[in-house]
Amino acid sequence: QAQVTESGGGTVQAGGSLTLTCTGTGWRFADHAMGWFRRLPGKEFEEDPEGITCLSVRGDVALYREYVKGRFRISRNVLANTVTLQMDNLKPEDTAMYYCATLGSCFTDYRGLRMASKMSNWGPGTLVTVSS
């Protein structure tokens, strides 16, 4: 069964950095657009995580939500079948559970970044806590 596993979360002070890694089994990430989502504290049972960044199938186009633009960077390693989220200048409001997913769509319109996971289940996620 195709799965993803996120890792690399932790607790950092505001202004610090973390690198999250998404590892896939049963998927070849090079065949899919990939994205990172996050769910804020207290939202565990309310709604799906919000998409924050995505990478095109060819890996040549990356899109970002406005509030992470310039601070986060998505990339992938085709040989290792991993997708990485480099997060710099972290803020307390970045505290969330972070998830990766293969995507059915990723684009921007007048409403901003639009992403849709095509996975039937979310991975375990990795928790990022940013202290002030």
CSV table of C-alpha atoms in Angstrom, one decimal:
chain,number,residue,atom,x,y,z
A,1,GLN,CA,0.0,0.0,0.0
A,2,ALA,CA,1.3,3.4,-0.9
A,3,GLN,CA,2.3,5.5,2.1
A,4,VAL,CA,4.2,8.6,3.1
A,5,THR,CA,6.0,9.2,6.3
A,6,GLU,CA,7.0,12.7,7.5
A,7,SER,CA,9.9,13.4,9.8
A,8,GLY,CA,12.1,16.1,11.0
A,9,GLY,CA,9.8,18.1,13.3
A,10,GLY,CA,10.7,19.4,16.7
A,11,THR,CA,10.8,22.4,18.9
A,12,VAL,CA,12.7,25.5,17.9
A,13,GLN,CA,12.8,29.1,19.0
A,14,ALA,CA,11.4,31.8,16.8
A,15,GLY,CA,13.9,32.7,14.0
A,16,GLY,CA,15.2,29.1,13.9
A,17,SER,CA,15.1,26.5,11.1
A,18,LEU,CA,14.0,23.0,10.6
A,19,THR,CA,14.1,20.6,7.7
A,20,LEU,CA,11.2,18.2,7.2
A,21,THR,CA,11.5,15.1,5.1
A,22,CYS,CA,8.7,13.1,3.4
A,23,THR,CA,9.6,9.5,2.5
A,24,GLY,CA,7.4,7.5,0.2
A,25,THR,CA,6.8,3.8,-0.1
A,26,GLY,CA,4.7,2.4,-2.9
A,27,TRP,CA,4.9,5.8,-4.7
A,28,ARG,CA,7.5,7.1,-7.1
A,29,PHE,CA,7.5,10.8,-6.2
A,30,ALA,CA,8.9,11.7,-9.6
A,31,ASP,CA,5.6,10.7,-11.1
A,32,HIS,CA,3.6,13.0,-8.9
A,33,ALA,CA,3.2,16.6,-8.0
A,34,MET,CA,4.0,16.8,-4.3
A,35,GLY,CA,3.0,19.1,-1.5
A,36,TRP,CA,3.2,20.0,2.1
A,37,PHE,CA,0.2,20.7,4.3
A,38,ARG,CA,-0.2,21.8,7.9
A,39,ARG,CA,-2.9,21.6,10.5
A,40,LEU,CA,-2.9,24.2,13.3
A,41,PRO,CA,-3.3,23.2,17.0
A,42,GLY,CA,-6.8,22.6,18.0
A,43,LYS,CA,-7.9,21.9,14.4
A,44,GLU,CA,-7.4,18.1,14.6
A,45,PHE,CA,-11.0,17.2,14.1
A,46,GLU,CA,-12.3,20.2,12.3
A,47,GLU,CA,-10.9,20.3,8.8
A,48,ASP,CA,-8.3,19.0,6.4
A,49,PRO,CA,-4.8,20.4,6.7
A,50,GLU,CA,-4.1,23.5,4.7
A,51,GLY,CA,-1.8,23.3,1.7
A,52,ILE,CA,1.3,25.5,2.1
A,53,THR,CA,3.6,24.6,-0.8
A,54,CYS,CA,3.7,22.3,-3.8
A,55,LEU,CA,6.1,21.1,-6.4
A,56,SER,CA,5.2,20.2,-10.0
A,57,VAL,CA,5.5,16.7,-11.4
A,58,ARG,CA,8.7,17.7,-13.3
A,59,GLY,CA,10.0,19.4,-10.2
A,60,ASP,CA,10.6,22.7,-12.0
A,61,VAL,CA,7.8,24.8,-10.5
A,62,ALA,CA,7.2,25.4,-6.8
A,63,LEU,CA,4.3,27.4,-5.5
A,64,TYR,CA,3.9,28.8,-1.9
A,65,ARG,CA,1.2,30.3,0.2
A,66,GLU,CA,1.9,33.9,0.9
A,67,TYR,CA,2.7,33.6,4.6
A,68,VAL,CA,5.5,31.1,4.0
A,69,LYS,CA,6.9,32.6,0.8
A,70,GLY,CA,10.6,33.5,1.2
A,71,ARG,CA,10.9,31.4,4.3
A,72,PHE,CA,10.1,27.9,3.2
A,73,ARG,CA,11.5,25.9,0.3
A,74,ILE,CA,10.2,22.6,-1.1
A,75,SER,CA,12.5,20.3,-3.0
A,76,ARG,CA,12.8,16.6,-3.9
A,77,ASN,CA,15.4,13.9,-4.3
A,78,VAL,CA,14.3,11.6,-7.0
A,79,LEU,CA,16.8,8.9,-6.3
A,80,ALA,CA,16.0,8.8,-2.6
A,81,ASN,CA,12.3,9.3,-3.3
A,82,THR,CA,12.0,12.0,-0.7
A,83,VAL,CA,10.5,15.5,-0.6
A,84,THR,CA,12.0,18.1,1.7
A,85,LEU,CA,10.6,21.2,3.3
A,86,GLN,CA,13.3,23.6,4.4
A,87,MET,CA,11.8,26.1,6.9
A,88,ASP,CA,13.8,29.1,7.9
A,89,ASN,CA,12.9,32.1,10.1
A,90,LEU,CA,10.2,30.2,11.8
A,91,LYS,CA,7.5,32.0,13.7
A,92,PRO,CA,5.3,30.9,16.6
A,93,GLU,CA,2.3,30.9,14.2
A,94,ASP,CA,4.1,28.1,12.2
A,95,THR,CA,3.4,25.8,15.1
A,96,ALA,CA,1.5,22.9,13.5
A,97,MET,CA,1.4,19.3,12.5
A,98,TYR,CA,2.9,19.0,9.0
A,99,TYR,CA,2.0,16.5,6.4
A,100,CYS,CA,3.1,15.7,2.9
A,101,ALA,CA,1.0,14.2,0.1
A,102,THR,CA,0.9,13.4,-3.6
A,103,LEU,CA,-1.3,15.9,-5.3
A,104,GLY,CA,-4.2,15.8,-7.7
A,105,SER,CA,-3.9,19.5,-8.3
A,106,CYS,CA,-1.7,22.5,-7.5
A,107,PHE,CA,-2.2,26.0,-8.9
A,108,THR,CA,-2.9,29.5,-7.9
A,109,ASP,CA,-5.9,31.7,-8.7
A,110,TYR,CA,-7.5,34.8,-7.3
A,111,ARG,CA,-7.9,33.0,-4.0
A,112,GLY,CA,-4.3,32.1,-3.7
A,113,LEU,CA,-2.7,28.7,-3.6
A,114,ARG,CA,-5.0,25.8,-4.3
A,115,MET,CA,-3.9,22.3,-3.6
A,116,ALA,CA,-5.7,18.9,-3.4
A,117,SER,CA,-4.3,15.7,-2.0
A,118,LYS,CA,-5.0,12.6,-4.0
A,119,MET,CA,-4.2,10.3,-1.1
A,120,SER,CA,-6.9,8.4,0.7
A,121,ASN,CA,-5.3,8.9,4.1
A,122,TRP,CA,-2.9,11.3,5.6
A,123,GLY,CA,0.4,10.1,6.9
A,124,PRO,CA,1.3,10.4,10.6
A,125,GLY,CA,2.6,13.9,10.2
A,126,THR,CA,5.4,15.6,12.1
A,127,LEU,CA,4.9,18.2,14.8
A,128,VAL,CA,6.7,21.5,14.6
A,129,THR,CA,6.6,23.8,17.6
A,130,VAL,CA,8.0,27.3,17.5
A,131,SER,CA,8.5,29.1,20.8
A,132,SER,CA,8.6,32.8,21.1
